[in-house]
């Protein structure tokens, strides 16, 4: 049975130093966080007495923590207001590396800013590319590039921004699943396969970039439904695939799903999004929207390369905890920061 996944994603473009605003990214876009670091770039309202957000130990978690993200700012605001318990809870999110979703307007500047900041910290940033044409089938995160030519130009700009600096890229959440489930019209299928294959080629031409194609989640269906689309999208040349992006299935179930799919794709490795899977999936309410801002969820295992299986390259927080899945269950638009939900996850 197909389970609708939370493609609640976001992020237009605002870069420190360029001060460019977002636009044209579809109904689900918020704003990208600034690639800044260091004590001179504390969030507004943060004083020197508020502990700075720092990087995690590199040997287990080599991924970059954005010290100026929404969670860091929220924690600082709670500290300033004297709400110590709330600040401590949200800092559990702020102190972990999360995905940086590149916006539609300034992809080269954003990719350069994030990778440069991460490189200065001796870490690797997690970048998420989510701009495929006809994205999300008109749902909460609809939008994407205007056409194939615009998408190829956008990917080329991302590649220029990354250059030779290390990066991990999760490529186009939902793009393949929406071909298989019939949500994306058949007229666009061949173009999408070509665009994804070309994106893999462009990104893997870079010296230090690792690429993982999105491959759904443990509740979506049997791997037999997705391994051929992955092959057509270029998974053989990618580093592997990603599972459970923006969803809630347990790490154990996600690994089992990934291993089945790995067996169908020549033993490809994979990464698991563990950002919000601490309590597993929501099993009440309308099945069609269980993925959207479900109550009672919790943060999952923190990002690391020390995983439970040799096929699993990393646990990652691809979805940024505390950002809305869409305008459901009282949430703001997809990708917007939602402090109440962030607290619920941290306390879950």
XYZ file of C-alpha atoms in Angstrom:
348
model
C 0.000 0.000 0.000
C 1.278 3.387 -0.926
C 1.768 5.791 1.978
C 1.882 9.478 1.107
C 5.153 10.862 2.316
C 5.917 14.219 3.789
C 7.485 16.200 1.027
C 7.354 19.292 3.096
C 10.195 21.167 1.992
C 11.059 24.571 1.702
C 13.698 26.731 1.275
C 14.046 29.633 -1.074
C 17.237 31.593 -0.917
C 18.853 34.025 1.432
C 22.601 34.197 1.591
C 24.610 36.215 4.007
C 26.649 38.815 2.113
C 24.448 38.601 -0.977
C 21.227 39.398 0.905
C 19.143 37.976 -1.929
C 15.493 37.142 -1.274
C 13.679 33.972 -2.270
C 11.010 33.659 -4.915
C 9.317 31.493 -7.467
C 9.893 28.260 -5.599
C 6.284 27.150 -5.273
C 3.801 27.134 -2.455
C 5.958 25.126 -0.071
C 9.102 27.218 -0.026
C 10.444 29.027 3.001
C 13.880 30.552 3.276
C 17.306 29.008 3.241
C 19.424 29.485 6.291
C 22.537 31.571 6.107
C 25.862 29.729 5.848
C 27.562 31.526 8.691
C 29.710 30.458 11.577
C 31.621 31.771 14.553
C 30.862 34.057 17.474
C 30.578 37.152 15.263
C 27.528 35.597 13.631
C 25.331 34.862 16.617
C 21.593 34.834 15.949
C 19.780 38.107 16.654
C 19.279 38.587 20.344
C 21.940 36.129 21.396
C 24.413 37.463 23.890
C 27.897 36.263 24.615
C 26.503 34.435 27.668
C 24.486 32.060 25.447
C 26.570 29.003 24.566
C 27.535 28.969 20.900
C 26.357 26.131 18.676
C 29.456 24.118 17.783
C 30.341 21.156 15.593
C 29.910 17.540 16.666
C 32.970 15.267 17.117
C 34.287 14.572 13.641
C 35.188 10.910 14.099
C 31.516 9.854 14.425
C 29.709 12.816 12.898
C 31.679 14.536 10.121
C 28.706 16.613 8.954
C 28.433 20.389 9.224
C 26.260 22.059 11.853
C 24.878 25.411 10.712
C 25.336 27.582 13.814
C 22.895 30.202 12.520
C 19.923 27.974 11.657
C 16.324 28.425 12.749
C 16.722 26.141 15.750
C 19.810 28.022 16.949
C 17.975 31.317 16.688
C 14.959 29.916 18.501
C 17.103 28.558 21.318
C 18.760 31.968 21.672
C 15.362 33.672 21.792
C 14.186 31.309 24.527
C 17.396 31.960 26.478
C 16.885 35.706 26.225
C 13.309 35.322 27.443
C 14.465 33.252 30.414
C 12.726 30.113 29.148
C 15.569 27.777 30.044
C 13.753 24.479 29.598
C 12.524 25.432 26.139
C 15.972 26.659 25.145
C 17.579 23.407 26.251
C 15.025 21.359 24.327
C 15.444 23.247 21.054
C 19.220 23.185 21.399
C 18.960 19.413 20.944
C 17.972 20.233 17.363
C 20.275 23.217 16.888
C 23.387 21.232 17.794
C 22.891 18.564 15.111
C 23.782 18.836 11.407
C 20.714 19.068 9.181
C 20.033 19.293 5.463
C 20.476 22.596 3.668
C 17.734 22.750 1.025
C 18.914 24.905 -1.855
C 16.517 27.529 -3.157
C 15.560 28.333 -6.744
C 17.023 31.802 -7.085
C 20.709 31.710 -6.143
C 21.854 28.082 -6.234
C 25.502 28.802 -7.030
C 25.868 31.355 -4.230
C 24.068 29.152 -1.723
C 26.049 26.039 -2.579
C 29.285 28.007 -2.411
C 28.349 29.606 0.898
C 27.388 26.372 2.611
C 30.358 24.399 1.326
C 32.840 27.149 2.138
C 31.492 27.494 5.682
C 31.613 23.743 6.168
C 35.110 23.526 4.713
C 36.353 26.168 7.145
C 34.945 24.062 9.980
C 36.550 20.897 8.618
C 33.150 19.281 8.039
C 30.959 18.123 5.141
C 27.618 19.829 4.442
C 24.444 17.956 3.571
C 22.757 19.614 0.587
C 19.280 18.707 -0.635
C 18.285 19.397 -4.233
C 14.521 19.761 -4.563
C 13.670 21.720 -7.688
C 12.581 19.153 -10.295
C 9.896 20.456 -12.712
C 6.293 19.568 -11.739
C 7.403 18.961 -8.171
C 5.074 17.365 -5.596
C 2.114 17.025 -7.991
C 0.493 20.287 -6.913
C 0.507 19.427 -3.196
C 1.930 21.473 -0.299
C 5.417 21.691 -1.842
C 4.412 22.219 -5.442
C 6.715 24.170 -7.732
C 10.158 23.465 -9.107
C 12.054 24.659 -12.158
C 10.014 25.976 -15.066
C 11.226 23.313 -17.493
C 14.028 20.876 -18.224
C 16.388 23.525 -19.533
C 15.913 25.642 -16.429
C 16.531 22.627 -14.205
C 19.749 21.669 -15.973
C 20.972 25.245 -15.627
C 20.076 25.209 -11.933
C 21.971 21.949 -11.311
C 24.961 23.289 -13.231
C 24.955 26.360 -10.977
C 24.835 24.146 -7.869
C 27.802 22.177 -9.200
C 29.802 25.369 -9.792
C 29.049 26.458 -6.236
C 30.206 23.165 -4.732
C 33.344 22.972 -6.878
C 35.992 20.705 -5.317
C 34.818 21.115 -1.727
C 33.303 18.088 0.039
C 29.519 17.743 -0.034
C 26.824 15.112 0.337
C 23.797 15.611 -1.900
C 20.370 14.027 -1.496
C 18.795 14.320 -4.923
C 15.148 15.202 -5.464
C 12.906 13.784 -2.746
C 9.727 12.226 -4.196
C 10.787 12.656 -7.826
C 10.910 8.935 -8.614
C 8.040 7.876 -6.363
C 5.691 10.259 -8.108
C 6.532 8.638 -11.422
C 5.692 5.180 -10.085
C 2.471 6.116 -8.287
C 1.060 7.928 -11.312
C 0.932 11.301 -9.575
C 3.242 12.866 -12.191
C 1.615 12.813 -15.668
C 3.083 10.263 -18.067
C 4.057 13.020 -20.505
C 6.786 14.133 -18.078
C 8.251 10.728 -17.207
C 10.989 10.416 -19.806
C 12.160 13.964 -19.239
C 12.359 13.388 -15.490
C 14.488 10.280 -15.878
C 16.804 12.202 -18.192
C 17.010 15.165 -15.808
C 17.860 12.998 -12.820
C 20.432 11.014 -14.787
C 22.026 14.244 -16.017
C 22.058 15.636 -12.467
C 23.859 12.548 -11.184
C 26.406 12.927 -13.985
C 26.979 16.618 -13.269
C 27.359 16.165 -9.521
C 29.544 13.054 -9.736
C 31.916 14.916 -12.038
C 32.905 16.925 -8.959
C 35.945 15.775 -7.031
C 34.454 15.374 -3.539
C 30.679 15.171 -3.919
C 28.668 12.120 -2.891
C 25.180 11.692 -4.370
C 22.194 9.728 -3.078
C 18.953 9.459 -5.086
C 15.733 9.482 -3.101
C 14.121 6.016 -2.941
C 11.072 6.320 -0.712
C 10.375 4.807 2.680
C 9.451 1.585 4.429
C 5.724 2.342 4.208
C 5.639 3.198 0.548
C 5.729 -0.217 -1.074
C 7.943 -3.118 -2.034
C 11.362 -2.280 -3.503
C 10.311 -4.068 -6.695
C 8.373 -0.903 -7.520
C 11.317 1.462 -7.357
C 14.547 -0.327 -8.295
C 14.027 0.008 -12.051
C 13.217 3.744 -11.810
C 16.377 4.149 -9.726
C 18.376 2.394 -12.417
C 16.951 4.672 -15.121
C 17.757 7.719 -12.986
C 21.447 6.795 -12.774
C 21.829 5.109 -9.402
C 24.648 2.940 -10.764
C 26.831 6.073 -11.023
C 25.569 7.611 -7.790
C 26.968 6.681 -4.396
C 23.635 5.141 -3.506
C 20.123 6.118 -2.463
C 18.318 7.731 0.480
C 15.370 6.301 2.413
C 12.803 7.765 4.824
C 13.417 11.365 3.726
C 11.052 13.620 5.666
C 9.201 10.604 7.026
C 8.830 8.776 10.340
C 9.499 5.072 9.818
C 11.792 3.489 12.366
C 15.482 3.118 11.711
C 15.126 -0.669 11.888
C 12.331 -0.746 9.306
C 14.154 1.755 7.112
C 17.293 -0.364 7.095
C 15.271 -3.459 6.208
C 13.626 -1.591 3.317
C 16.970 -0.211 2.148
C 18.630 -3.619 2.230
C 15.873 -5.116 0.073
C 16.339 -2.291 -2.408
C 20.126 -2.604 -2.270
C 19.815 -6.242 -3.314
C 17.872 -5.065 -6.376
C 20.420 -2.407 -7.320
C 23.689 -4.280 -7.311
C 24.483 -3.806 -3.632
C 24.267 -0.009 -3.589
C 24.748 1.660 -0.221
C 22.192 4.026 1.281
C 21.574 6.685 3.924
C 18.615 6.921 6.313
C 16.810 10.091 7.388
C 16.412 9.669 11.156
C 15.455 13.255 11.918
C 11.947 12.560 13.241
C 11.605 8.785 13.527
C 12.164 8.362 17.264
C 8.588 7.201 17.885
C 7.972 5.651 14.498
C 5.101 6.558 12.134
C 1.743 8.022 13.138
C -1.046 5.475 12.782
C -4.195 7.457 13.515
C -6.352 9.945 11.635
C -6.704 10.238 7.867
C -4.251 7.763 6.282
C -3.719 10.169 3.381
C -2.208 12.794 5.709
C -0.545 10.794 8.464
C 2.780 12.051 7.091
C 1.838 15.711 7.591
C 2.843 17.234 10.944
C 1.791 14.126 12.907
C 1.480 14.531 16.682
C 3.443 12.518 19.196
C 6.607 12.155 17.108
C 10.185 12.464 18.358
C 13.723 13.113 17.222
C 15.513 9.995 15.998
C 19.132 8.832 16.183
C 21.540 11.702 15.739
C 23.547 11.983 12.504
C 26.531 9.676 12.336
C 28.547 7.437 10.074
C 28.583 4.745 12.773
C 25.504 2.791 11.749
C 24.011 -0.620 12.423
C 24.748 -2.078 9.006
C 27.696 -1.899 6.577
C 25.335 -0.988 3.722
C 24.170 2.115 5.605
C 26.648 4.921 4.973
C 25.065 7.307 7.474
C 22.115 8.323 9.542
C 21.258 11.877 8.476
C 18.802 14.566 9.475
C 17.708 15.396 5.941
C 14.419 16.956 6.999
C 15.065 19.793 9.423
C 13.155 19.056 12.650
C 10.812 21.893 13.523
C 9.951 22.872 9.960
C 6.357 22.334 8.912
C 5.244 19.618 6.507
C 2.464 21.864 5.216
C -0.729 23.637 6.207
C -2.268 20.722 8.076
C -2.939 20.035 11.765
C -2.458 23.723 12.493
C 0.917 24.029 10.801
C 2.243 26.934 8.732
C 3.157 26.493 5.074
C 5.601 23.783 4.124
C 9.149 24.545 5.172
C 8.312 27.327 7.619
C 9.819 27.113 11.094
C 7.212 26.048 13.681
C 8.537 26.466 17.254
C 5.676 24.561 18.868
C 6.310 21.484 16.739
C 10.063 21.721 17.294
C 9.474 21.574 21.051
C 7.153 18.588 20.664
C 9.789 16.690 18.700
C 12.560 17.515 21.154
C 10.406 16.431 24.083
C 8.959 13.380 22.303
